Tab-separated table of C-alpha atoms in Angstrom:
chain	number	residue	atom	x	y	z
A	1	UNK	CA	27.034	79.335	34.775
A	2	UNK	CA	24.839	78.301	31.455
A	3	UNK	CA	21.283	78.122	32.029
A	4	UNK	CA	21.931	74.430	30.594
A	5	UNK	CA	24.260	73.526	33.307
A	6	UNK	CA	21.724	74.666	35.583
A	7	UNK	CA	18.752	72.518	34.154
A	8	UNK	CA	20.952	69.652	34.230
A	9	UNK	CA	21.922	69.798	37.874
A	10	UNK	CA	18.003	70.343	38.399
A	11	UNK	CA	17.467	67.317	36.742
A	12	UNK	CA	19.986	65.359	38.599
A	13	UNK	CA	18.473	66.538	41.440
A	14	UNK	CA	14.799	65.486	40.613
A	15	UNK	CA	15.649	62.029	39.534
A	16	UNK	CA	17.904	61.172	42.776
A	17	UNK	CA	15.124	62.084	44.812
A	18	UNK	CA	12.087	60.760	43.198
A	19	UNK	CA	14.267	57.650	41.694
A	20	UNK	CA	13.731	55.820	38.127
A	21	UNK	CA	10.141	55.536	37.746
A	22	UNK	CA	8.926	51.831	38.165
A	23	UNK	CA	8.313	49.763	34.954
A	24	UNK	CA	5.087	47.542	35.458
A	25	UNK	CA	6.015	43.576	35.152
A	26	UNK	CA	5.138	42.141	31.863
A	27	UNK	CA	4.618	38.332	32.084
A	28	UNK	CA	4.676	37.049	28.506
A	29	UNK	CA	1.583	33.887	28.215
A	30	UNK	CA	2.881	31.013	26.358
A	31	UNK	CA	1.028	30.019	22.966
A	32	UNK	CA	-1.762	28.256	23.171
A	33	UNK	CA	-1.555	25.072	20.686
A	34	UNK	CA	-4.353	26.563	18.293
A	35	UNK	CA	-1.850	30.359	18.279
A	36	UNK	CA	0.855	28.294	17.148
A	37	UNK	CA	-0.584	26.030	14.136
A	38	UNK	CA	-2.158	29.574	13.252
A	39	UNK	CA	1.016	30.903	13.158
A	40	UNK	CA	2.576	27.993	11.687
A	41	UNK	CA	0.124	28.213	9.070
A	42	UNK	CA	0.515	31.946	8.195
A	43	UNK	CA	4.540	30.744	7.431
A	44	UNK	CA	3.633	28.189	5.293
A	45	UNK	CA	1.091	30.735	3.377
A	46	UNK	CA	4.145	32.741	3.261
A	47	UNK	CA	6.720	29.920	2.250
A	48	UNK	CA	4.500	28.847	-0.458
A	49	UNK	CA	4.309	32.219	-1.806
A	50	UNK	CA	8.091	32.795	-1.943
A	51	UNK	CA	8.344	29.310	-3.526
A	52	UNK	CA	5.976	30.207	-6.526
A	53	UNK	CA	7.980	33.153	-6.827
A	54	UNK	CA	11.296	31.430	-6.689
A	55	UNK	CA	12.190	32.530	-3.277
A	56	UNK	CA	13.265	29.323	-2.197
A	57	UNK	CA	15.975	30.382	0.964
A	58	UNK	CA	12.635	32.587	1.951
A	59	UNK	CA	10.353	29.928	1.533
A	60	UNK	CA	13.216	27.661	3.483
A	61	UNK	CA	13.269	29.812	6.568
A	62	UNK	CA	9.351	30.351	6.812
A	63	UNK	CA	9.005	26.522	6.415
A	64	UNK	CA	11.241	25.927	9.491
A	65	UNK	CA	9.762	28.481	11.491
A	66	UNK	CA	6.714	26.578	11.149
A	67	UNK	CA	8.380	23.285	11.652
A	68	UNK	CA	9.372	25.072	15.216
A	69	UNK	CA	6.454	25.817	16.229
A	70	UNK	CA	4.498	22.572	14.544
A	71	UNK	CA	6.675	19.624	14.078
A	72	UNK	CA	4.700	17.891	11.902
A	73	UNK	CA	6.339	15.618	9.498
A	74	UNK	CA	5.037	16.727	6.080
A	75	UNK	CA	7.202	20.914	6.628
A	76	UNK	CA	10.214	18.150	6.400
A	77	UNK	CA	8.465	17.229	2.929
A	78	UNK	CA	8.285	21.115	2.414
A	79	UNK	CA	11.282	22.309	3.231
A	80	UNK	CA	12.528	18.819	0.861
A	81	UNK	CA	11.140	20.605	-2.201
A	82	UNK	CA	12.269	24.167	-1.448
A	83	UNK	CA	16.022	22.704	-1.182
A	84	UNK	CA	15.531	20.248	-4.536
A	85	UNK	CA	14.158	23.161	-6.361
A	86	UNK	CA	17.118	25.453	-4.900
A	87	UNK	CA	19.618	23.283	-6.000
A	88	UNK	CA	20.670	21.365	-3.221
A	89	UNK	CA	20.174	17.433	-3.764
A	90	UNK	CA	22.052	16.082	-0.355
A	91	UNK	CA	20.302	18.823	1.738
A	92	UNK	CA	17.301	17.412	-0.206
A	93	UNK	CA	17.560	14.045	-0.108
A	94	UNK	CA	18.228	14.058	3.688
A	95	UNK	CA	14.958	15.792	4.160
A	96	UNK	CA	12.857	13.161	2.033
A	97	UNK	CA	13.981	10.244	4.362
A	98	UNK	CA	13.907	11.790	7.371
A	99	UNK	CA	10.068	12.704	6.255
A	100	UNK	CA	9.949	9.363	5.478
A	101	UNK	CA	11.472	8.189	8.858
A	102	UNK	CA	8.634	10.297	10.562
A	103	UNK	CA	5.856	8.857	8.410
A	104	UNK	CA	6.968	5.878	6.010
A	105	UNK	CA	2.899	6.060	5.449
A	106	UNK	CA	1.924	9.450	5.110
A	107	UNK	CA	0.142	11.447	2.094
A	108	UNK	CA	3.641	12.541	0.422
A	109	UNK	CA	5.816	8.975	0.591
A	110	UNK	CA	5.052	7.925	-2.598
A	111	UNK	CA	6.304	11.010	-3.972
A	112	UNK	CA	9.163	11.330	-1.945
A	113	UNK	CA	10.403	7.830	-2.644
A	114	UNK	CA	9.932	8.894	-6.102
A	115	UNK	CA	11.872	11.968	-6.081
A	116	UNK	CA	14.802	10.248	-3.990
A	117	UNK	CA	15.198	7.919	-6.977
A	118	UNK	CA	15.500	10.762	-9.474
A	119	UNK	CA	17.668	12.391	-7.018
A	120	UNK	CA	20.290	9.324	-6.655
A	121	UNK	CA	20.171	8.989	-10.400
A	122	UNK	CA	20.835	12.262	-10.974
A	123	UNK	CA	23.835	12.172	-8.087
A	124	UNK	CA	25.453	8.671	-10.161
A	125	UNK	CA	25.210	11.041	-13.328
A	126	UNK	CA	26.919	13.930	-12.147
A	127	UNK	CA	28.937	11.588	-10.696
A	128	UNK	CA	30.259	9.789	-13.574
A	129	UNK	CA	30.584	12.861	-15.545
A	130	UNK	CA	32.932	14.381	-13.286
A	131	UNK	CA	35.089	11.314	-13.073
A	132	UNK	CA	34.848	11.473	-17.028
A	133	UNK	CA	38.684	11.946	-18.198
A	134	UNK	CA	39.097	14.985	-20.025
A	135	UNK	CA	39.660	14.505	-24.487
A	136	UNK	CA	42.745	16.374	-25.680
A	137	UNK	CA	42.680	19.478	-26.879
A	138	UNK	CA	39.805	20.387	-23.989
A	139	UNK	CA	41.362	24.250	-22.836
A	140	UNK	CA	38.711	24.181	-20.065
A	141	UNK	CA	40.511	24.255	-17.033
A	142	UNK	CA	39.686	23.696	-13.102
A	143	UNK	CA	36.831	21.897	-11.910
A	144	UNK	CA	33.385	22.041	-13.094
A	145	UNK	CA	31.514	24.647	-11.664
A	146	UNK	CA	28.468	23.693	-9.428
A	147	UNK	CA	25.011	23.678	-10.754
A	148	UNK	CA	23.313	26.542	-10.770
A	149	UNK	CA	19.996	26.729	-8.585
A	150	UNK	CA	17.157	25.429	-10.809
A	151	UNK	CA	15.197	28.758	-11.891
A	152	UNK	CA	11.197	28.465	-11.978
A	153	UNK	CA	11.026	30.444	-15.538
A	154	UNK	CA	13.924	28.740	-17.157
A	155	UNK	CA	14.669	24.659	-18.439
A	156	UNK	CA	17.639	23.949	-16.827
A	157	UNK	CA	19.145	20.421	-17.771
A	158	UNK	CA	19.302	19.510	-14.221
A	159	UNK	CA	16.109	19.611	-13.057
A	160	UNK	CA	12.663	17.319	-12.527
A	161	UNK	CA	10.385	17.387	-14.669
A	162	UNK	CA	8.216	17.654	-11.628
A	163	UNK	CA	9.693	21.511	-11.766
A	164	UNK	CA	8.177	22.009	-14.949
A	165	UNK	CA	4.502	21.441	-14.089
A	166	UNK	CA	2.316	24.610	-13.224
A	167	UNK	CA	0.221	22.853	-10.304
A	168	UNK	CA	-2.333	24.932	-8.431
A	169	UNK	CA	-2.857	24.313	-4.655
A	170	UNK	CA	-4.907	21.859	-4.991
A	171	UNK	CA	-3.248	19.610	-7.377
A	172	UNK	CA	-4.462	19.800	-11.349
A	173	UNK	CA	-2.273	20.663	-14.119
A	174	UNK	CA	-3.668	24.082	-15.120
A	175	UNK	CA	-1.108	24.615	-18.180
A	176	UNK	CA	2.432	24.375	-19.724
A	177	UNK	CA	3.890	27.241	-17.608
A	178	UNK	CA	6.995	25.970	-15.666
A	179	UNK	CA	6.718	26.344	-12.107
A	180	UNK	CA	7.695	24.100	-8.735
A	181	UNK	CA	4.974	21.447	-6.771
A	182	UNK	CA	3.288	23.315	-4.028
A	183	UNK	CA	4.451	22.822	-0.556
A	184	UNK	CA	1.407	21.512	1.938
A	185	UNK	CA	-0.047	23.055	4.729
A	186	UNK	CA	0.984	21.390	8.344
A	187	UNK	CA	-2.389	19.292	9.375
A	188	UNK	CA	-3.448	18.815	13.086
A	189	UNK	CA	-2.717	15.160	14.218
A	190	UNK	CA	-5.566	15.134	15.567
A	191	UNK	CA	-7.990	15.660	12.435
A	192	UNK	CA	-8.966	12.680	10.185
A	193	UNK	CA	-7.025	13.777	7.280
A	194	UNK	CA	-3.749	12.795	9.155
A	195	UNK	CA	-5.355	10.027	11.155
A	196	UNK	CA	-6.145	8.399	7.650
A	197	UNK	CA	-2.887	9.476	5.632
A	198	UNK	CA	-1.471	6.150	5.850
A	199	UNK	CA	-4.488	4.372	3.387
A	200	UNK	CA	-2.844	6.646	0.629
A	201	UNK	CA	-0.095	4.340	0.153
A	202	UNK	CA	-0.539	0.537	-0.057
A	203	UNK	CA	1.472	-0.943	2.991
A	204	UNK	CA	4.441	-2.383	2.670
A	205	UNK	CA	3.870	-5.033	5.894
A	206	UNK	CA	0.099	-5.995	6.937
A	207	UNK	CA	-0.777	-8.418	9.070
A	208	UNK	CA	-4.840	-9.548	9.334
A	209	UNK	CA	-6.629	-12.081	11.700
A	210	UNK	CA	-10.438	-12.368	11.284
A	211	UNK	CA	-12.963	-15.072	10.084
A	212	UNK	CA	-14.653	-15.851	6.799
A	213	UNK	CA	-18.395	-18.080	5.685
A	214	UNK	CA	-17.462	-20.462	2.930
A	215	UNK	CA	-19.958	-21.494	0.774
A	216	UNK	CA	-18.991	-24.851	-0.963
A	217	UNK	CA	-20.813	-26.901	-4.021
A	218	UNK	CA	-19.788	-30.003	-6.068
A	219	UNK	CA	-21.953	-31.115	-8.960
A	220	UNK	CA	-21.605	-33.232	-11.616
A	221	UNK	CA	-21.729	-33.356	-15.507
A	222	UNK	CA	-23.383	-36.893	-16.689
A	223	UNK	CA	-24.486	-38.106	-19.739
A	224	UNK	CA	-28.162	-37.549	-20.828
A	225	UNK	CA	-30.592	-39.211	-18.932
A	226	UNK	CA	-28.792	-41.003	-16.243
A	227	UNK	CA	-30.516	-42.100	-13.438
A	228	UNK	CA	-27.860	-43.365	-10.827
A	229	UNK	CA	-26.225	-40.002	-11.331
A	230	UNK	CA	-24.084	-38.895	-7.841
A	231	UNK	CA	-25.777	-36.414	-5.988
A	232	UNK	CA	-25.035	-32.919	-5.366
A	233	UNK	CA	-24.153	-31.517	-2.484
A	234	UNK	CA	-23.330	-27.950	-0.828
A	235	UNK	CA	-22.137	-26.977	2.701
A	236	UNK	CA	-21.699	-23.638	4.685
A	237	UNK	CA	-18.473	-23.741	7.435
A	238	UNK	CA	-16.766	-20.444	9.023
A	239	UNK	CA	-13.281	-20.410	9.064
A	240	UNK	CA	-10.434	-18.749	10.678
A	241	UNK	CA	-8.542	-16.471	8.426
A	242	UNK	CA	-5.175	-15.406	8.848
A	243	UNK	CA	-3.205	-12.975	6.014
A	244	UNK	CA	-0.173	-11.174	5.330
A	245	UNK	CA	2.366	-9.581	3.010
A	246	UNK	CA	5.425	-7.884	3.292
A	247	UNK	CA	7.996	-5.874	1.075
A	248	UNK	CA	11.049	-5.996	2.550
A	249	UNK	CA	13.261	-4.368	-0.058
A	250	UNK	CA	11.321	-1.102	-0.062
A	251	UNK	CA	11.884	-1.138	3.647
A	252	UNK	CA	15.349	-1.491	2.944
A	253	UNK	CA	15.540	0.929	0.148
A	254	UNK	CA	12.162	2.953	-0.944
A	255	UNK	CA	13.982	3.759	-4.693
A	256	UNK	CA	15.920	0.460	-5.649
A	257	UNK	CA	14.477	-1.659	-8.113
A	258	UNK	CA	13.658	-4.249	-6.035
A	259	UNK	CA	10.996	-2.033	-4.075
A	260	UNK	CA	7.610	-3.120	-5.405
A	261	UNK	CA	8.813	-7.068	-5.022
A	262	UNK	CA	6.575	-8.416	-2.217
A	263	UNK	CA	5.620	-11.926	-0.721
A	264	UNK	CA	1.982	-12.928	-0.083
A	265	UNK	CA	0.289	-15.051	2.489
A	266	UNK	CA	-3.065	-15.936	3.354
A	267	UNK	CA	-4.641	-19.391	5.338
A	268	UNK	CA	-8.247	-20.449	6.162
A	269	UNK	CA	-9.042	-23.632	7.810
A	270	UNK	CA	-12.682	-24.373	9.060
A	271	UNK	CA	-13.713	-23.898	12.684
A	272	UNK	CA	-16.385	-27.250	12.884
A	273	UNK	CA	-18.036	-28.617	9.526
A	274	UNK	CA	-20.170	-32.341	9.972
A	275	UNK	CA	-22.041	-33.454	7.060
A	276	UNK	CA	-24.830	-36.387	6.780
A	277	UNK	CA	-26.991	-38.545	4.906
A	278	UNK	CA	-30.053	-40.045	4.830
A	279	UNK	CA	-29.168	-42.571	7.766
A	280	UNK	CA	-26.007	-40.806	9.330
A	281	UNK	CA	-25.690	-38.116	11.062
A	282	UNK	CA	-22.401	-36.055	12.495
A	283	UNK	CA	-19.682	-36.879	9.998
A	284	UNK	CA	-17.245	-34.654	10.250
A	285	UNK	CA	-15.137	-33.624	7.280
A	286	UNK	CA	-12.281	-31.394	6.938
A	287	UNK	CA	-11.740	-27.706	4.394
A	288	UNK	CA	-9.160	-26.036	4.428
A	289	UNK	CA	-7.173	-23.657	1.672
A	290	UNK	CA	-3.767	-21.652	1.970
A	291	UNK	CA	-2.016	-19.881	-0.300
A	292	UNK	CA	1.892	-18.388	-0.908
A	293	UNK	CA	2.969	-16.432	-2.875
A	294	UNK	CA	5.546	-13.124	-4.648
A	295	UNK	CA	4.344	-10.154	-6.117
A	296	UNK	CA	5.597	-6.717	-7.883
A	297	UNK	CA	3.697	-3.815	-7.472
A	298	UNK	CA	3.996	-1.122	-9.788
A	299	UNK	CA	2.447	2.267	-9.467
A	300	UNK	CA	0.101	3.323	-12.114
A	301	UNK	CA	-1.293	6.745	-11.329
A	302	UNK	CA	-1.394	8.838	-7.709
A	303	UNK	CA	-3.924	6.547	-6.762
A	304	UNK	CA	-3.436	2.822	-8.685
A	305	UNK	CA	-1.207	0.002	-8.359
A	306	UNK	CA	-1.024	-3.258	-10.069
A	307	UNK	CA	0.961	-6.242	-8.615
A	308	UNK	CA	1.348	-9.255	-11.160
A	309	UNK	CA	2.871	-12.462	-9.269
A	310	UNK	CA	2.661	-15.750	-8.836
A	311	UNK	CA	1.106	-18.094	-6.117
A	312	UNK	CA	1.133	-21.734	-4.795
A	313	UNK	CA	-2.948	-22.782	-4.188
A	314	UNK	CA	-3.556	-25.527	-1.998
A	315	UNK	CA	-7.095	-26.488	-1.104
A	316	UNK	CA	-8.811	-29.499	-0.274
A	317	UNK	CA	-11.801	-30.888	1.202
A	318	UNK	CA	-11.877	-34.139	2.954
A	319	UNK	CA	-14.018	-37.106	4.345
A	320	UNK	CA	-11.967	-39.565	4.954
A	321	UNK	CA	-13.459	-43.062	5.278
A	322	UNK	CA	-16.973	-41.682	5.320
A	323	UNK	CA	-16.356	-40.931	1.264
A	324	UNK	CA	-18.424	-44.257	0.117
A	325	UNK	CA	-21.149	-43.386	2.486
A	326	UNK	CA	-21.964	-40.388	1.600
A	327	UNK	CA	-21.085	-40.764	-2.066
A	328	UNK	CA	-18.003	-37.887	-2.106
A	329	UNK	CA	-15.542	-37.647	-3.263
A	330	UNK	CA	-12.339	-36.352	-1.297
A	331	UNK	CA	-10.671	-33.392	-2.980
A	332	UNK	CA	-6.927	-31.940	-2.149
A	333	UNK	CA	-5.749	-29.845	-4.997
A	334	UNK	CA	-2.571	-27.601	-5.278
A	335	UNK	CA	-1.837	-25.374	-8.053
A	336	UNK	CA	0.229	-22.712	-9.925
A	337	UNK	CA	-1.755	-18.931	-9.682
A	338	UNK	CA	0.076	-16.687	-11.974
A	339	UNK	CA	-2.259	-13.373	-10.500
A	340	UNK	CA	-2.650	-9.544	-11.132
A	341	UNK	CA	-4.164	-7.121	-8.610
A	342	UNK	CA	-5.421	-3.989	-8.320
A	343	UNK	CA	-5.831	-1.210	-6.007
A	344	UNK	CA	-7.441	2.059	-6.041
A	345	UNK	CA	-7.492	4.944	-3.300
A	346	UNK	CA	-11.314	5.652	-3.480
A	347	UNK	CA	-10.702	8.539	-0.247
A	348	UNK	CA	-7.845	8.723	1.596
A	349	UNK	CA	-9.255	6.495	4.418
A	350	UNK	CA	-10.728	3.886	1.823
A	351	UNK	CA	-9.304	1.586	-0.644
A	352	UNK	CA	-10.633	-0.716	-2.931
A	353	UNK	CA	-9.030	-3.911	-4.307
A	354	UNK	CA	-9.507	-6.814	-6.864
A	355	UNK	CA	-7.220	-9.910	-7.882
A	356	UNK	CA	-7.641	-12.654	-10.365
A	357	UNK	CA	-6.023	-15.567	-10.544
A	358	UNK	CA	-5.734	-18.831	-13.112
A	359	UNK	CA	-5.310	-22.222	-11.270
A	360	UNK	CA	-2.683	-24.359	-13.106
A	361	UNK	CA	-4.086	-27.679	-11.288
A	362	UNK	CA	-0.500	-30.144	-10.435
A	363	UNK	CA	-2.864	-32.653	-8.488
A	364	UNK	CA	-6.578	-32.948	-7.401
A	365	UNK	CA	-5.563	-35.767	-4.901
A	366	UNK	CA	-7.852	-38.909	-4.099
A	367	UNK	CA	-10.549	-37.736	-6.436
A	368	UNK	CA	-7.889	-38.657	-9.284
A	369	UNK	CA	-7.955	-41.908	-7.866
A	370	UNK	CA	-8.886	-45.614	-10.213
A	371	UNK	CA	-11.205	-46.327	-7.550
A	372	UNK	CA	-13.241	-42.619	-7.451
A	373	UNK	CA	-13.428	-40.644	-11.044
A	374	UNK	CA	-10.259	-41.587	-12.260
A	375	UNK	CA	-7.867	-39.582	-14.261
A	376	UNK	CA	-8.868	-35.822	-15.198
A	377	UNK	CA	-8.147	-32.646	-17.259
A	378	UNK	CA	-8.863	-29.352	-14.520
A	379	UNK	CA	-8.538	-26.399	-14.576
A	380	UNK	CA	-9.501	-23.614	-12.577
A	381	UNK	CA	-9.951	-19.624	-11.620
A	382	UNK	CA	-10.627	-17.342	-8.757
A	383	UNK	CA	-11.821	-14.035	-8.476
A	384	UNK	CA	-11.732	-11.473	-5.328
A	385	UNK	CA	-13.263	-8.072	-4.995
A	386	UNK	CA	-12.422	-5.995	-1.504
A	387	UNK	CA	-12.087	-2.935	0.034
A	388	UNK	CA	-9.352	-1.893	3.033
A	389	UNK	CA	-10.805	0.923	5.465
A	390	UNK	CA	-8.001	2.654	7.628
A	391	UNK	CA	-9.565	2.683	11.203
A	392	UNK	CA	-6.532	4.547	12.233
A	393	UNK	CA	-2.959	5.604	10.868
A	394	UNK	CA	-2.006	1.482	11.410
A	395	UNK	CA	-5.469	-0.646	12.069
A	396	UNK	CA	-7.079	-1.403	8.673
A	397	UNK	CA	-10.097	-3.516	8.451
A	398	UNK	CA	-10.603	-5.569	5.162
A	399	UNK	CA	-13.453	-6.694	3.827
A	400	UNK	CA	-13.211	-9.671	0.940
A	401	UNK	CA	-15.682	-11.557	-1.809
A	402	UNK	CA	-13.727	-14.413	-3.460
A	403	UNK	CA	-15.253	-16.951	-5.559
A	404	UNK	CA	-13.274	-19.928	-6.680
A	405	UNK	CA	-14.119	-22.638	-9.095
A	406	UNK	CA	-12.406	-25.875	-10.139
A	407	UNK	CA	-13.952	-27.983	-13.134
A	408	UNK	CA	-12.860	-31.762	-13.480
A	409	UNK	CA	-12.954	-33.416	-17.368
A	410	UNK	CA	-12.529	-37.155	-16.432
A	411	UNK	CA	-11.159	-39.534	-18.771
A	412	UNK	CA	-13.421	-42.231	-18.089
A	413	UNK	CA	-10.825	-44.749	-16.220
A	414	UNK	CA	-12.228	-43.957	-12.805
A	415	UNK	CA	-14.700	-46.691	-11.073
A	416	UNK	CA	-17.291	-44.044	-10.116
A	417	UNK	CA	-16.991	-42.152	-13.811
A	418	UNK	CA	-17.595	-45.476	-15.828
A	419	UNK	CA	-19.235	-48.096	-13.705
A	420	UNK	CA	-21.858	-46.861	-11.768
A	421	UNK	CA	-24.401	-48.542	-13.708
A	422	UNK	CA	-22.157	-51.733	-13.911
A	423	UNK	CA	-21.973	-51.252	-17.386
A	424	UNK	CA	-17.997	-50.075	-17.503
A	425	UNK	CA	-18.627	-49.708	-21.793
A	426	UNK	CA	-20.161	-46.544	-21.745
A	427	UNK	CA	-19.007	-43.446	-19.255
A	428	UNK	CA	-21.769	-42.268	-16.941
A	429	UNK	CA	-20.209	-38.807	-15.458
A	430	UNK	CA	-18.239	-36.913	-18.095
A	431	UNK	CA	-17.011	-34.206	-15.448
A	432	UNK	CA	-17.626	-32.117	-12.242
A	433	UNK	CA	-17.491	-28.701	-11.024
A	434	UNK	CA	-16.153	-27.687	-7.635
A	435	UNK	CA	-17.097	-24.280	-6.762
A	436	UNK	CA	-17.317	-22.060	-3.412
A	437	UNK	CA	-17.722	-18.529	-2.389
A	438	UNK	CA	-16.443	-16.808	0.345
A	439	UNK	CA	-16.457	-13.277	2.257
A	440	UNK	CA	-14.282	-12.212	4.908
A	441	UNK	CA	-13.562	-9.483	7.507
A	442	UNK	CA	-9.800	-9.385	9.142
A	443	UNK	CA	-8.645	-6.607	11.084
A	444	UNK	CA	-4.796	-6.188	11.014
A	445	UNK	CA	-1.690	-3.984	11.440
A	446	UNK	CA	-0.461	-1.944	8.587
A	447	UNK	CA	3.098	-0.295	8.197
């Protein structure tokens, strides 16, 4: 017999004796949650990489490991770009709303609404050329081939001309060099960035309830050296405030053309206001204001909007039968506000805001009246400053300065313009000017 068969059968013998030697257990820890957004990050590091480079199935799979292992709504905005950019528009476009289903709010919506409007144009265009009937004479034959994946160093037809941008990570244009939008890192949902993602994009429904101090003045325009002039008179009331606006049609459909139409509302009415004169005391009179209106918001950088609309303005302020005693007038105006706003991202948590409207007066009410000041020419403005600070990703607090003014031109038929001397010849007060200023604090609910 070999001296191998012989070393074999030793062998044989060995290990039947002493048996397989044992294996120690290995018990495998699970991740902690600070290993896996490590790890998540280290894919997107990677994904990004293979998207600069063109890589996009690479960048793909590393973006969906990451997704795995952090499901946090902007990798569906990543892995949205790597399939645009690699040619695939429905694999795309599913991504954007479904990133948008996650977080209608977050730091990339804007953009993704945008891009799913290019998209759907682009998908009509392709559309309608394919349906195109072929001219005679054409010897092309079979269907039109599909488009090729959009290459980083090359100007394909088909693509965005967000593909031709060179962006660095952090967002300037650094030069003409073609290249695709960086992909984001995944942020803990914990940390304030994400917390306060929403305030990058104005809301498309908020709803506020808080209070505002209304400071009110009417004085008087008379002719030179009148001595029975009416007096002037201020008052200070807190009111409860009560705001909203909604877009429904971007809720509906983030890229039709009916997205940045909105409706406005807003409502103040006093919480306790008495007035008094020299011998009464304890009158109480009524303020209110409330305003509706329609807006559409366009976007005017990353960071601006402007909304131009139009509003119905009532106000009024009211005495009753107390008007002759104190010598006021009662006041109840509506008008037409065409408006424009503003709104600027300052941070991502804090926005500030501004509006202006001009008061197309229909009706001043009893102040109008033969036996008050009698006809009148007004007209009118107000102006608002604010700023919106996103407590969380839905509670925004909103802080407001309006000022509002109203100026009266009477035509001299009234009793109280013409006649308060009891000389009804000449006109004693020529006009008046009904101003107030406000500022208000509402917390509310923003989607």
């Amino acid at each position: 017999m070999s001296r191998g068969g012989t070393w074999l059968r030793g062998f044989a013998c060995v290990w039947l004796a002493v048996g397989p030697v044992a294996r120690p257990a290995v018990v495998h820890a699970e991740p902690t949650t600070a290993e896996k957004k490590q790890t998540a990050k280290s894919y997107v590091d990677a994904g990004l990489q293979a998207q600069k480079t063109g890589d996009y199935d690479t960048a793909i799979i590393l973006y969906q490991k990451a997704y795995d292992l952090v499901p946090h709504p902007v990798l569906l905005f990543n892995l949205a770009q790597a399939h645009r950019l690699a040619g695939r528009i429905q694999k795309a476009l599913e991504l954007y709303r479904d990133y948008l289903e996650e977080d209608p709010q977050g730091s990339e919506s804007a953009t993704a609404r945008e891009l799913i409007g290019e998209l759907e144009a682009r998908q009509r265009a392709e559309g309608r050329k394919a349906k195109k009937p072929r001219r005679d004479g054409d010897d092309s034959a079979g269907p039109a081939p599909p488009p090729a994946p959009a290459d980083p160093g090359t100007d394909d037809a088909h693509a965005s001309p967000r593909d031709h941008e060179r962006v660095s990570e952090a967002g300037p244009v650094l030069g003409p060099e073609p290249a695709p939008l960086p992909a984001r890192e995944p942020a803990d949902r914990g940390d304030e960035p994400v917390a306060h993602a929403a305030a990058a994009t104005p809301p498309l429904i908020h709803v506020g309830l808080g209070s505002s101090v209304v400071h009110r003045g009417l004085s008087y325009d008379t002719r030179p050296n009148f001595a029975q002039a009416p007096p002037a008179f201020s008052t200070t009331a807190f009111t409860i405030r009560v705001e909203g606006e909604i877009y429904p049609f971007a809720l509906a459909s983030p890229s039709s053309a009916l997205a940045g139409l909105g409706f406005v509302a807003s409502y103040d009415d006093v919480i306790s206001l008495h007035l008094k004169n020299p011998t009464v005391d304890n009158i109480p009179a009524d303020q209110s204001y409330y305003m509706a209106g329609a807006r559409y918001r366009f976007g005017l950088a990353a960071d601006w909007t402007l909304a131009l609309g139009l509003d119905y303005v009532h106000r009024q302020f009211l005495v009753g039968s107390a008007m002759s005693l104190l010598d006021i007038p009662d006041i109840d105006y509506s008008a037409v506000a065409p408006a424009a706003a503003v709104r600027v991202q300052a941070t991502p948590s804090v926005a500030v805001f501004g509006s202006l409207e001009g008061l197309l007066t229909l009706d001043a009410g009893p102040i109008q009246d033969p036996s008050s000041y009698g006809r009148s020419t007004t007209y009118g403005a107000t102006a608002s400053l604010g700023a919106e600070l996103a407590l969380t990703d839905r509670l925004r607090l909103r802080l407001l300065v309006e000022y509002n003014r109203i100026d009266f031109a009477f035509d001299g038929n009234g009793l109280l313009a013409s006649d308060r001397d009891s000389d009804p010849t000449t006109q004693d007060v020529n006009g008046a000017t009904d101003q107030s200023i406000s500022a208000s604090a509402t917390l509310g609910l923003a989607y």
